[in-house]
mmCIF file of C-alpha atoms in Angstrom:
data_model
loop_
_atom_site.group_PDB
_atom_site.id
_atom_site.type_symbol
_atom_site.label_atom_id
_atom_site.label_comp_id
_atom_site.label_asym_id
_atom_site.label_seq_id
_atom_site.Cartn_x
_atom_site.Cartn_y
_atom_site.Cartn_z
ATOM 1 C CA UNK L 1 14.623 -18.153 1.249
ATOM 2 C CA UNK L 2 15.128 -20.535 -1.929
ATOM 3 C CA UNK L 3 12.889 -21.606 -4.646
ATOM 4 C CA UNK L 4 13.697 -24.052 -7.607
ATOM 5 C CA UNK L 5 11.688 -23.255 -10.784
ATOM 6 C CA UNK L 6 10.243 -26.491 -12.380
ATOM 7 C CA UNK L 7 11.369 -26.137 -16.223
ATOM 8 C CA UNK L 8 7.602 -27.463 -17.264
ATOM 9 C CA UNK L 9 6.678 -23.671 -15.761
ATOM 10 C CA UNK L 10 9.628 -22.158 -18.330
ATOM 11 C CA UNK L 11 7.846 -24.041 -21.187
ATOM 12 C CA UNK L 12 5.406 -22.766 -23.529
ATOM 13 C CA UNK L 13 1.978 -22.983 -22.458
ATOM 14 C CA UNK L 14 -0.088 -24.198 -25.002
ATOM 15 C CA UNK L 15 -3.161 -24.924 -24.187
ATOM 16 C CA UNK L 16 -3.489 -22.487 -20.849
ATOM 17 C CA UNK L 17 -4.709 -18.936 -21.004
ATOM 18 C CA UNK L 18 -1.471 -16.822 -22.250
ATOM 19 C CA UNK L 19 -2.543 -13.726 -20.223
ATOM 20 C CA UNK L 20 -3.115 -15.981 -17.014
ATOM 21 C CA UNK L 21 0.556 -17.434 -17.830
ATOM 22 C CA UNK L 22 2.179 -13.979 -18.610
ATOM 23 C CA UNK L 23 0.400 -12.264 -15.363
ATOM 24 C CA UNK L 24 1.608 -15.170 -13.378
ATOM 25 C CA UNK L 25 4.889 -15.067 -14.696
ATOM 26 C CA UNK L 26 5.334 -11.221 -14.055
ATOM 27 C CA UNK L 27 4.651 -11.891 -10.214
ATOM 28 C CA UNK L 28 7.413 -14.367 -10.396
ATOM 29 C CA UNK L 29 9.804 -12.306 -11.843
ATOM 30 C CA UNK L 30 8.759 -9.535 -9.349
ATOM 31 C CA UNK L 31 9.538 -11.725 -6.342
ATOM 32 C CA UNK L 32 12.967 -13.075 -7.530
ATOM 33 C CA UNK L 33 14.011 -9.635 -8.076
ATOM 34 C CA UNK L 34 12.668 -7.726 -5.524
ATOM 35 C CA UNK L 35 11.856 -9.968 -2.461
ATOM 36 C CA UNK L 36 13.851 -12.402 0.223
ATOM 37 C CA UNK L 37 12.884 -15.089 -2.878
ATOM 38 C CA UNK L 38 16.135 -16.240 -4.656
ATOM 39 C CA UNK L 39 15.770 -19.169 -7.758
ATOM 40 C CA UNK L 40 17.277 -21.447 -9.391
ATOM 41 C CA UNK L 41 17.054 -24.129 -12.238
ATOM 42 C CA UNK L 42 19.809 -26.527 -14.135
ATOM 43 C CA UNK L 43 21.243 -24.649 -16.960
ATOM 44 C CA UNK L 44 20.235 -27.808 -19.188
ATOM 45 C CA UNK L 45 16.624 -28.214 -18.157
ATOM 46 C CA UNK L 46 16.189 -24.229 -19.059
ATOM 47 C CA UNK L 47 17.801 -24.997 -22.046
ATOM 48 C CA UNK L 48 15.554 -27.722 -23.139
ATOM 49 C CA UNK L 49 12.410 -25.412 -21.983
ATOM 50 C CA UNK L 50 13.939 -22.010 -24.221
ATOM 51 C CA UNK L 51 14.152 -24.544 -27.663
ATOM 52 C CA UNK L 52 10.625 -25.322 -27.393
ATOM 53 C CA UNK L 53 10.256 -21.646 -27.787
ATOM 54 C CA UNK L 54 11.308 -21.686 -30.918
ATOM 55 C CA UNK L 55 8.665 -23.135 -32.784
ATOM 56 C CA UNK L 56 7.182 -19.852 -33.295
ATOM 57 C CA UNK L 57 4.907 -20.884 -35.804
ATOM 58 C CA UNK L 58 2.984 -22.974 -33.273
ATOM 59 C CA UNK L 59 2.936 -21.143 -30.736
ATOM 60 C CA UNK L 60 1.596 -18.197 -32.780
ATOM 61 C CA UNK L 61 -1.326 -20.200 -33.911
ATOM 62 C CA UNK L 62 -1.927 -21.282 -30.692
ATOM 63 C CA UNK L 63 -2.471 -17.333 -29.186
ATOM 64 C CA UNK L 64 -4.348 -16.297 -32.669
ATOM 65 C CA UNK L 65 -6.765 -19.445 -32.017
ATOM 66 C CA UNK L 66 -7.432 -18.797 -28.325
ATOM 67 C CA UNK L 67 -8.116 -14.849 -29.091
ATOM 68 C CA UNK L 68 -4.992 -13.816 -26.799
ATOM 69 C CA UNK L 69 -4.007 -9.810 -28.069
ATOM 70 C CA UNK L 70 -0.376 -11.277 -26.534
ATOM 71 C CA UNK L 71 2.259 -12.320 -29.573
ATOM 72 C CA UNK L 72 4.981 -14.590 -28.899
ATOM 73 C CA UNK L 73 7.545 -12.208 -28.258
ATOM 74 C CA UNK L 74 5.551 -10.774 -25.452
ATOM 75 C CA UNK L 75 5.390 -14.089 -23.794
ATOM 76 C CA UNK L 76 9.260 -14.375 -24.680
ATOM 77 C CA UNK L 77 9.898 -11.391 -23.007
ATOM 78 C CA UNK L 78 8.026 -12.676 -19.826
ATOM 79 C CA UNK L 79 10.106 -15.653 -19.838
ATOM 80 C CA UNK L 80 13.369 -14.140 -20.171
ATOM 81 C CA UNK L 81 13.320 -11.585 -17.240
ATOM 82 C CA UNK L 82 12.379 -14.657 -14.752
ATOM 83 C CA UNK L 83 15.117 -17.048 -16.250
ATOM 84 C CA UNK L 84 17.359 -14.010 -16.041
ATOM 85 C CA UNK L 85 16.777 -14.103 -12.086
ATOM 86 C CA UNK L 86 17.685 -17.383 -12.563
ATOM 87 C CA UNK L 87 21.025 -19.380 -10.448
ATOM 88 C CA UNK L 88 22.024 -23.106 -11.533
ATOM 89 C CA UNK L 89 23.522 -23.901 -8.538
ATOM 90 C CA UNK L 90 21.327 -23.328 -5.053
ATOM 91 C CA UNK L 91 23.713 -23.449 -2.748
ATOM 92 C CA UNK L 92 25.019 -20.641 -0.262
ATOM 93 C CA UNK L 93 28.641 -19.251 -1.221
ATOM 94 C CA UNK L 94 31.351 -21.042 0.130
ATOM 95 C CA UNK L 95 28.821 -24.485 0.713
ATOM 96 C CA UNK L 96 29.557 -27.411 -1.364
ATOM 97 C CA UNK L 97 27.401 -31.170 -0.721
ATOM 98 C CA UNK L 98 27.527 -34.590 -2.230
ATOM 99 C CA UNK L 99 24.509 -36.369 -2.453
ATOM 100 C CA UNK L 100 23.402 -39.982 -2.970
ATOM 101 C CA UNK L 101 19.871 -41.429 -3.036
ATOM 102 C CA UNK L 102 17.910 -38.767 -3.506
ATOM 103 C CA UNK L 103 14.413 -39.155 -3.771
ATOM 104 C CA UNK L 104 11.214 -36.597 -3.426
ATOM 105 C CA UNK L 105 7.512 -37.697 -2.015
ATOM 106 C CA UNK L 106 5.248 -37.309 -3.756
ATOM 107 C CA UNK L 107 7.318 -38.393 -6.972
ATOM 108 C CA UNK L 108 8.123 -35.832 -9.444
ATOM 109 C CA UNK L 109 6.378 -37.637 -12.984
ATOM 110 C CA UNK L 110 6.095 -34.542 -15.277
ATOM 111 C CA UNK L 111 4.891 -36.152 -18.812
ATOM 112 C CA UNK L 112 6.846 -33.513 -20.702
ATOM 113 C CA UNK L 113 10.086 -34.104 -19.164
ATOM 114 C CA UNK L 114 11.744 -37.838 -19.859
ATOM 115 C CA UNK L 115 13.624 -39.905 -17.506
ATOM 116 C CA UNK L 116 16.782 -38.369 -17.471
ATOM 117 C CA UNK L 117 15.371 -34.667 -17.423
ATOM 118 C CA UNK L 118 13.332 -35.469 -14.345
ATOM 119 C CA UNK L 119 16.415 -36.955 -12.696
ATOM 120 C CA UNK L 120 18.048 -33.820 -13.254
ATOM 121 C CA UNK L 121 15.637 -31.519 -11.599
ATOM 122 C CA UNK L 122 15.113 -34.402 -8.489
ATOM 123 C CA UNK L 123 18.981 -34.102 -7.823
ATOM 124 C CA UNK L 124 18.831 -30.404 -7.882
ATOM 125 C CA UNK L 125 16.039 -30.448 -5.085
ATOM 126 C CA UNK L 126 18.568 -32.722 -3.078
ATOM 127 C CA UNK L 127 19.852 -29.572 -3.537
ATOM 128 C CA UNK L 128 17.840 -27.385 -2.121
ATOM 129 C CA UNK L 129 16.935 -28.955 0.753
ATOM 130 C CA UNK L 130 20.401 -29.277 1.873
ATOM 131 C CA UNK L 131 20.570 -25.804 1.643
ATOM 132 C CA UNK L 132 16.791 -25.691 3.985
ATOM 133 C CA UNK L 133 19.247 -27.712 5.631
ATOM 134 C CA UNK L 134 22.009 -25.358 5.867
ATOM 135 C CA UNK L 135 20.351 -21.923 6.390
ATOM 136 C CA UNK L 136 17.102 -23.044 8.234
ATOM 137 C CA UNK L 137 15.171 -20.639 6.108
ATOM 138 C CA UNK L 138 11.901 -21.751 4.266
ATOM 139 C CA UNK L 139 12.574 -23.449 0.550
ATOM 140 C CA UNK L 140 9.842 -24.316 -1.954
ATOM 141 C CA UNK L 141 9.322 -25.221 -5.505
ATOM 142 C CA UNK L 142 7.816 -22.941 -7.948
ATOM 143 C CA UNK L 143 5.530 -25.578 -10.009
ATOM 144 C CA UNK L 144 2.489 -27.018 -11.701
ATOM 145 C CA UNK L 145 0.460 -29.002 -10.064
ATOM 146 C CA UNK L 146 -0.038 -31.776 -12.868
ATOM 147 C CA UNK L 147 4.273 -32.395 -12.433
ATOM 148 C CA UNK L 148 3.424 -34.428 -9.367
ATOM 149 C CA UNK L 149 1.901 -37.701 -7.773
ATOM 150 C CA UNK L 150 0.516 -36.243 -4.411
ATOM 151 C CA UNK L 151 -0.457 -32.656 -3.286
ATOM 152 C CA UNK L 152 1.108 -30.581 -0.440
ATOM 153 C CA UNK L 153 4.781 -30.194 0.548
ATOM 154 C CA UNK L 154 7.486 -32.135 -0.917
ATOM 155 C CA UNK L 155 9.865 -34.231 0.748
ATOM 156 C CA UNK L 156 13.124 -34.255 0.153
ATOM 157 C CA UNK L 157 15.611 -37.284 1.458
ATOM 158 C CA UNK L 158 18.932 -37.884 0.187
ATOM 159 C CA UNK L 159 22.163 -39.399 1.977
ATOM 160 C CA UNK L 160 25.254 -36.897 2.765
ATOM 161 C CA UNK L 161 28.652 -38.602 1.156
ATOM 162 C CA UNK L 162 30.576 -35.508 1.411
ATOM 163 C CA UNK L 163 30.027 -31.422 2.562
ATOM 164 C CA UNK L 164 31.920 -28.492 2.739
ATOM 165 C CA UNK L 165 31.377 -25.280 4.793
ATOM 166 C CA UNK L 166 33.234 -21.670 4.862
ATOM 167 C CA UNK L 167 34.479 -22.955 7.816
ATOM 168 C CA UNK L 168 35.010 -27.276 7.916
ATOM 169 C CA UNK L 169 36.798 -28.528 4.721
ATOM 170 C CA UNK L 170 35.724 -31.273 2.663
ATOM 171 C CA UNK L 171 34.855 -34.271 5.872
ATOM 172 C CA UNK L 172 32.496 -36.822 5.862
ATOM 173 C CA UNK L 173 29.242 -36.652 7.834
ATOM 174 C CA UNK L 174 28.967 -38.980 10.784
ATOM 175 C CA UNK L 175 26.183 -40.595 12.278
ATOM 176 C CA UNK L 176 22.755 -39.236 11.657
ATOM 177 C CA UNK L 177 24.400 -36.234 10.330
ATOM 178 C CA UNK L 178 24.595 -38.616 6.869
ATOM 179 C CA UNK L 179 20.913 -38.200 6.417
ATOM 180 C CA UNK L 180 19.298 -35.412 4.693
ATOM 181 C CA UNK L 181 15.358 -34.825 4.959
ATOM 182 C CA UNK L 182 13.536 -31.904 4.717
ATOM 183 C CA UNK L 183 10.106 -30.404 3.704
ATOM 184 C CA UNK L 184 9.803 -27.667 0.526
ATOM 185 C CA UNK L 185 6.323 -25.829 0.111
ATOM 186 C CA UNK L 186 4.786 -26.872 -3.612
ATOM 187 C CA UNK L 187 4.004 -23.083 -5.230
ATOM 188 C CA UNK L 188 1.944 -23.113 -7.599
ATOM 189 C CA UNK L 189 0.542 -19.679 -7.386
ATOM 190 C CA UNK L 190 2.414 -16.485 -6.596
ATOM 191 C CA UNK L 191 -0.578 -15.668 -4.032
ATOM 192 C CA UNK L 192 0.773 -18.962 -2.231
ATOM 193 C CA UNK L 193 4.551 -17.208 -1.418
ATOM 194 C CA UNK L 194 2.988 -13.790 -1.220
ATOM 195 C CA UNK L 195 0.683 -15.639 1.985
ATOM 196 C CA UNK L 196 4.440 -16.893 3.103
ATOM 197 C CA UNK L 197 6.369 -13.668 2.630
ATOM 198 C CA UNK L 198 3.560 -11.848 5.285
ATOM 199 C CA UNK L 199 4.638 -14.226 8.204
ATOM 200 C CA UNK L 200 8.143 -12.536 7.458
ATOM 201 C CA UNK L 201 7.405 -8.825 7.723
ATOM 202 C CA UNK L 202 11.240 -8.342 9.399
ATOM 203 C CA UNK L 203 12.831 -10.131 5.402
ATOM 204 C CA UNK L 204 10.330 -7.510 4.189
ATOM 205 C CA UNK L 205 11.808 -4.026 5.013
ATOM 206 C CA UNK L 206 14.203 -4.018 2.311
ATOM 207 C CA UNK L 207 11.519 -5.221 -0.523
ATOM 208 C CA UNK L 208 8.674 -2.572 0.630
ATOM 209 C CA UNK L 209 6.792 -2.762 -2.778
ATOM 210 C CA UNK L 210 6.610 -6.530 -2.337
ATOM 211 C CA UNK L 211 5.979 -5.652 1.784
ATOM 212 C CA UNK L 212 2.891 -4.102 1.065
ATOM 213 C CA UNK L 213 1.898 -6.044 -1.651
ATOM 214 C CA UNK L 214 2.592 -9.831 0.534
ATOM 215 C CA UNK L 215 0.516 -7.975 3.620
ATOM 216 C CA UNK L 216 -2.760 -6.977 1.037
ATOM 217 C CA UNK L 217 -2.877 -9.910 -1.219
ATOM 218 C CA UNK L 218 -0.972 -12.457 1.074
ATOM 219 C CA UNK L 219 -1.916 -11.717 4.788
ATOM 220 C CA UNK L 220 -5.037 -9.556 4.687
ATOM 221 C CA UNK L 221 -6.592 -12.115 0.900
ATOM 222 C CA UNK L 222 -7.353 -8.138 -0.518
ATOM 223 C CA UNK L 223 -7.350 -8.270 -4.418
ATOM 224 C CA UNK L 224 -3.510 -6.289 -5.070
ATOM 225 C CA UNK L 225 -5.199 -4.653 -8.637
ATOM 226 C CA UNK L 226 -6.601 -1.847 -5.975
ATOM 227 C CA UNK L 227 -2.999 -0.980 -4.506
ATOM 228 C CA UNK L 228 -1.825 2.059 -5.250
ATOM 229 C CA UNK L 229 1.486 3.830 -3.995
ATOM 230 C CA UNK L 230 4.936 5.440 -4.642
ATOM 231 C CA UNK L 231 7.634 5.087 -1.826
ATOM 232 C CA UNK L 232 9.529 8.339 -1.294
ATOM 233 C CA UNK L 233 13.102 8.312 -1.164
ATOM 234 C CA UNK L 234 13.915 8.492 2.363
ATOM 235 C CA UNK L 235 11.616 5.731 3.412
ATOM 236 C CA UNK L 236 13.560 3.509 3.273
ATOM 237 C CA UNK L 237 16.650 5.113 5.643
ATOM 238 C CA UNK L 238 13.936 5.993 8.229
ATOM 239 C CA UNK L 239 12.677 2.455 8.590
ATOM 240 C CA UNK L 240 16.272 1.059 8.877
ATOM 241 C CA UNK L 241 16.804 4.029 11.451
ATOM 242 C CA UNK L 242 13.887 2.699 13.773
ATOM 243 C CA UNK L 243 15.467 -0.757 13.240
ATOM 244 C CA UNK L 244 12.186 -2.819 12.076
ATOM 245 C CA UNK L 245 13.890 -5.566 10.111
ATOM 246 C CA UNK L 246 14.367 -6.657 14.056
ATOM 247 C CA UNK L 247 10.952 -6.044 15.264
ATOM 248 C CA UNK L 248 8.659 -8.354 13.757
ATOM 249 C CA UNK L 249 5.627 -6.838 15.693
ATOM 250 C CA UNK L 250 6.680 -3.003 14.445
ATOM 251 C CA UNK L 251 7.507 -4.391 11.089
ATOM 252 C CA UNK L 252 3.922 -5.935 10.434
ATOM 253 C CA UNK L 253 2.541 -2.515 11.511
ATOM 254 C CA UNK L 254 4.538 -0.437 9.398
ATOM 255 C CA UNK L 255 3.381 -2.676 6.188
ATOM 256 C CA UNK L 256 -0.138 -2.999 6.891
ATOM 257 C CA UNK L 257 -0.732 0.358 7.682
ATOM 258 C CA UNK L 258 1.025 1.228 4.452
ATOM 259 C CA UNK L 259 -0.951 -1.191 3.019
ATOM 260 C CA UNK L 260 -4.811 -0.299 4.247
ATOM 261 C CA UNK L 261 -3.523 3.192 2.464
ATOM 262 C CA UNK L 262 -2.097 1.724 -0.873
ATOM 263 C CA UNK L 263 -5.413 -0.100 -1.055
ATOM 264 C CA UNK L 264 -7.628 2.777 -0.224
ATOM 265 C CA UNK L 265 -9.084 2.162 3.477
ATOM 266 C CA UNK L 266 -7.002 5.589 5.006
ATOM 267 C CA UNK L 267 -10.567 6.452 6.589
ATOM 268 C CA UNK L 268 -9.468 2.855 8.820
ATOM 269 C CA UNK L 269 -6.182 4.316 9.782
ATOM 270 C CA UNK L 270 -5.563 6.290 12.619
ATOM 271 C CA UNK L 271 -3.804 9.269 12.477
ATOM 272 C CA UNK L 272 -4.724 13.184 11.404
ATOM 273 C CA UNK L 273 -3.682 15.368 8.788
ATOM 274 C CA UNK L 274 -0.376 17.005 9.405
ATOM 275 C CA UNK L 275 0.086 20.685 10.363
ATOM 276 C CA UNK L 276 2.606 23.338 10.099
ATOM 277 C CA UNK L 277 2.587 23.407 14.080
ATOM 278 C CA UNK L 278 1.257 22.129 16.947
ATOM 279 C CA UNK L 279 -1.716 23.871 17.315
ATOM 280 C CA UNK L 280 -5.056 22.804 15.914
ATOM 281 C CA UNK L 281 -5.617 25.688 13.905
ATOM 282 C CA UNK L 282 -2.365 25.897 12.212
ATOM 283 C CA UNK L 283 -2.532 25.881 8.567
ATOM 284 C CA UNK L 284 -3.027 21.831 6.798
ATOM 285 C CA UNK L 285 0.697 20.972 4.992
ATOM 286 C CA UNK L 286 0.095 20.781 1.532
ATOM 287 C CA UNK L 287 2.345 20.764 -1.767
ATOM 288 C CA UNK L 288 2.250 22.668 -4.866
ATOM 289 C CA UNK L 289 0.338 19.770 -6.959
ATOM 290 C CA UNK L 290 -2.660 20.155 -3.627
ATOM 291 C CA UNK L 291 -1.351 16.904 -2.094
ATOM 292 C CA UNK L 292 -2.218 16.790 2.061
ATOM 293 C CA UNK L 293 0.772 15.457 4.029
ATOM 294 C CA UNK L 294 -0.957 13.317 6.725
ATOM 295 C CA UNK L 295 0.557 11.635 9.876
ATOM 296 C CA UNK L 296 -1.088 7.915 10.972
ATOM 297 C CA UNK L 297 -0.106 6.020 13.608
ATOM 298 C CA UNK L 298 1.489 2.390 13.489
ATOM 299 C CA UNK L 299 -0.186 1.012 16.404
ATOM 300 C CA UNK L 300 -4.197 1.858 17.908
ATOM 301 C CA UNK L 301 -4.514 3.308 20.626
ATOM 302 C CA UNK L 302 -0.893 3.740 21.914
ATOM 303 C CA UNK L 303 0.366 7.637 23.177
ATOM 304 C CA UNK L 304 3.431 6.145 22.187
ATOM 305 C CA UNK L 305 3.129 4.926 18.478
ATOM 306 C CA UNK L 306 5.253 4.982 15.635
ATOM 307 C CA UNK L 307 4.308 7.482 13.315
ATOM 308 C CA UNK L 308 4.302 7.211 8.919
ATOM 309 C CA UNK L 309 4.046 9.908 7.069
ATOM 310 C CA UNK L 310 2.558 10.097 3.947
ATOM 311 C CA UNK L 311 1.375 12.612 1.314
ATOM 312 C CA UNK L 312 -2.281 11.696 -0.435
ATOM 313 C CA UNK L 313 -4.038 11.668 -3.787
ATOM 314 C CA UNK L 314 -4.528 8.815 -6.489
ATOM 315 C CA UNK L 315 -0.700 7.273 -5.797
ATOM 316 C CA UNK L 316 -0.273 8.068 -1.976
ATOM 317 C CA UNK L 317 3.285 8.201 -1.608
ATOM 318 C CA UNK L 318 4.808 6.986 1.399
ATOM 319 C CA UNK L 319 7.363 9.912 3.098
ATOM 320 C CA UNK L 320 9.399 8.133 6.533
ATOM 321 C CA UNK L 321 8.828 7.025 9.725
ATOM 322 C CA UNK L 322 9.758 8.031 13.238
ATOM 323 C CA UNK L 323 9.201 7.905 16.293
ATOM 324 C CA UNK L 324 6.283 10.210 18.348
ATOM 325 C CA UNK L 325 8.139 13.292 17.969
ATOM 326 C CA UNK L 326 8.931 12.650 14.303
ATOM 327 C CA UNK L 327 8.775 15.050 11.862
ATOM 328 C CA UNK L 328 8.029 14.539 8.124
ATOM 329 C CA UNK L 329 11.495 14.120 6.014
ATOM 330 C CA UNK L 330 9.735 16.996 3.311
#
């Protein structure tokens, strides 16, 4: 999945709450680099955005007015790792499109961006939704709500003069084929693609910390300040072994159940404390800091569900899954 980054969110934001801006920011940068979430933005509109940055002075007296303990260079910083995430061109490798006509509903009318910048950005969402187009997976635009006529998702339309596949050289489209219109989601919020990531739990399995975090804050609307959790090193492997990122129902289970623990509802989670045998009086598995290795089950109710193990304390830390003879990877 593909998002384009409106350069009025790169800018500085005088006049917001820094820490708000910086927080939100951080989630961004979290998602581009660790989720199914790539971005991108034209190398001149992030340009334009980084030299307003340089009026330190300003911006300086803007954080000491509002009371902010954040300096300029911390809000830099912010910026810097999410327009490092950054691509200028959206396309898929190999994929090349030429587009006429494109327009957006509602209209793009940012006041801080003039004619020609906001042309810029409009052809680079042609962009993107010829590659919604292309891939079929779900594209957006992370944005401000004030850069825009109209609420909701944006439509993209734009006329095909020319495309290129790994497969079809350059050709011109025929037919309907010469049309290009397609929806993007309108993010304005992190929360908003977190909500969007949890319908995907299969994308998910490779980008566990953002997993658990999308099924908390995004499916579950649990606050994602109370998670809590380490992933152990062979997590990973095991969950590719039981081959969730093609089970969407065993996927969802696996992250939720993480998740209930990370946020500190075990006592909701089936499942019993593991033992050093299969009798019930056998000896409770512990490590040499007093952690207790416990097994829960991914599914209620079932003789024959998946099984997570995980050791507890503050940070539970998340050991492998298996199936119901698994045994913990320790």
């Amino acid at each position: 999945m593909h998002g384009a980054v409106d350069p009025v969110v790169l800018r500085p934001p005088l006049g917001a709450n820094a820490a708000d801006w910086a927080s939100s920011m951080a989630d961004w940068d979290l998602l581009l680099s660790d989720s199914p979430l790539s971005g991108s933005c034209p190398l001149a509109l992030q340009e334009e955005a980084l030299m307003l940055w340089s009026d330190y002075q300003a911006i300086s007296a803007w954080l000491h007015a509002s009371g902010s303990p954040l300096g300029v260079e911390d809000l830099v910083r912010v910026l810097e790792a999410v327009r490092g995430r950054l691509a200028v061109d959206p396309l898929p490798a190999g994929h090349d499109v030429l587009l006429d006509a494109v327009d957006v509903t509602p209209n793009y009318v940012p006041s801080e961006l003039g004619a020609d910048l906001r042309g810029l950005f409009v052809e680079h969402l042609g962009l993107v939704g010829y590659r919604r187009l292309v891939d079929r997976l779900p594209a957006g635009v992370v944005t401000a709500t004030s850069s825009w006529t109209g609420a909701g998702e944006i439509a993209v339309e734009a006329e095909i003069q020319m495309r290129s596949t790994p497969n079809e050289p350059d050709h011109e489209p025929r037919g309907d084929d010469r049309f290009l219109r397609e929806l993007l989601f309108a993010w304005v919020a992190p929360k908003e693609l977190f909500e969007l990531l949890a319908e995907y739990p299969c994308s998910l399995m490779g980008h566990l910390a953002v997993g658990v975090r999308a099924i908390w804050q995004g499916g579950m609307g649990e606050d994602p300040r109370e998670l809590s959790f380490r992933l152990g090193p062979r997590l990973g492997s095991s969950i590719d072994a039981m081959n969730y990122s093609r089970e969407p129902r065993r996927a969802k289970a696996c992250l939720r159940t993480m998740a209930m623990i990370a946020g500190g509802r075990q006592a909701d989670v089936p499942g019993h404390r593991e033992r050093a045998g299969a009798g019930g009086n056998n000896r409770v598995i512990t490590d040499n800091t007093g952690r207790t290795l416990h097994r829960s089950y991914l599914a209620q109710s079932s003789p024959n569900a998946h099984r997570l193990f995980w050791w507890d304390g503050p940070e539970p830390e998340f050991i492998n899954v298996g199936g119901h003879d698994a045994a913990p990877m320790i």
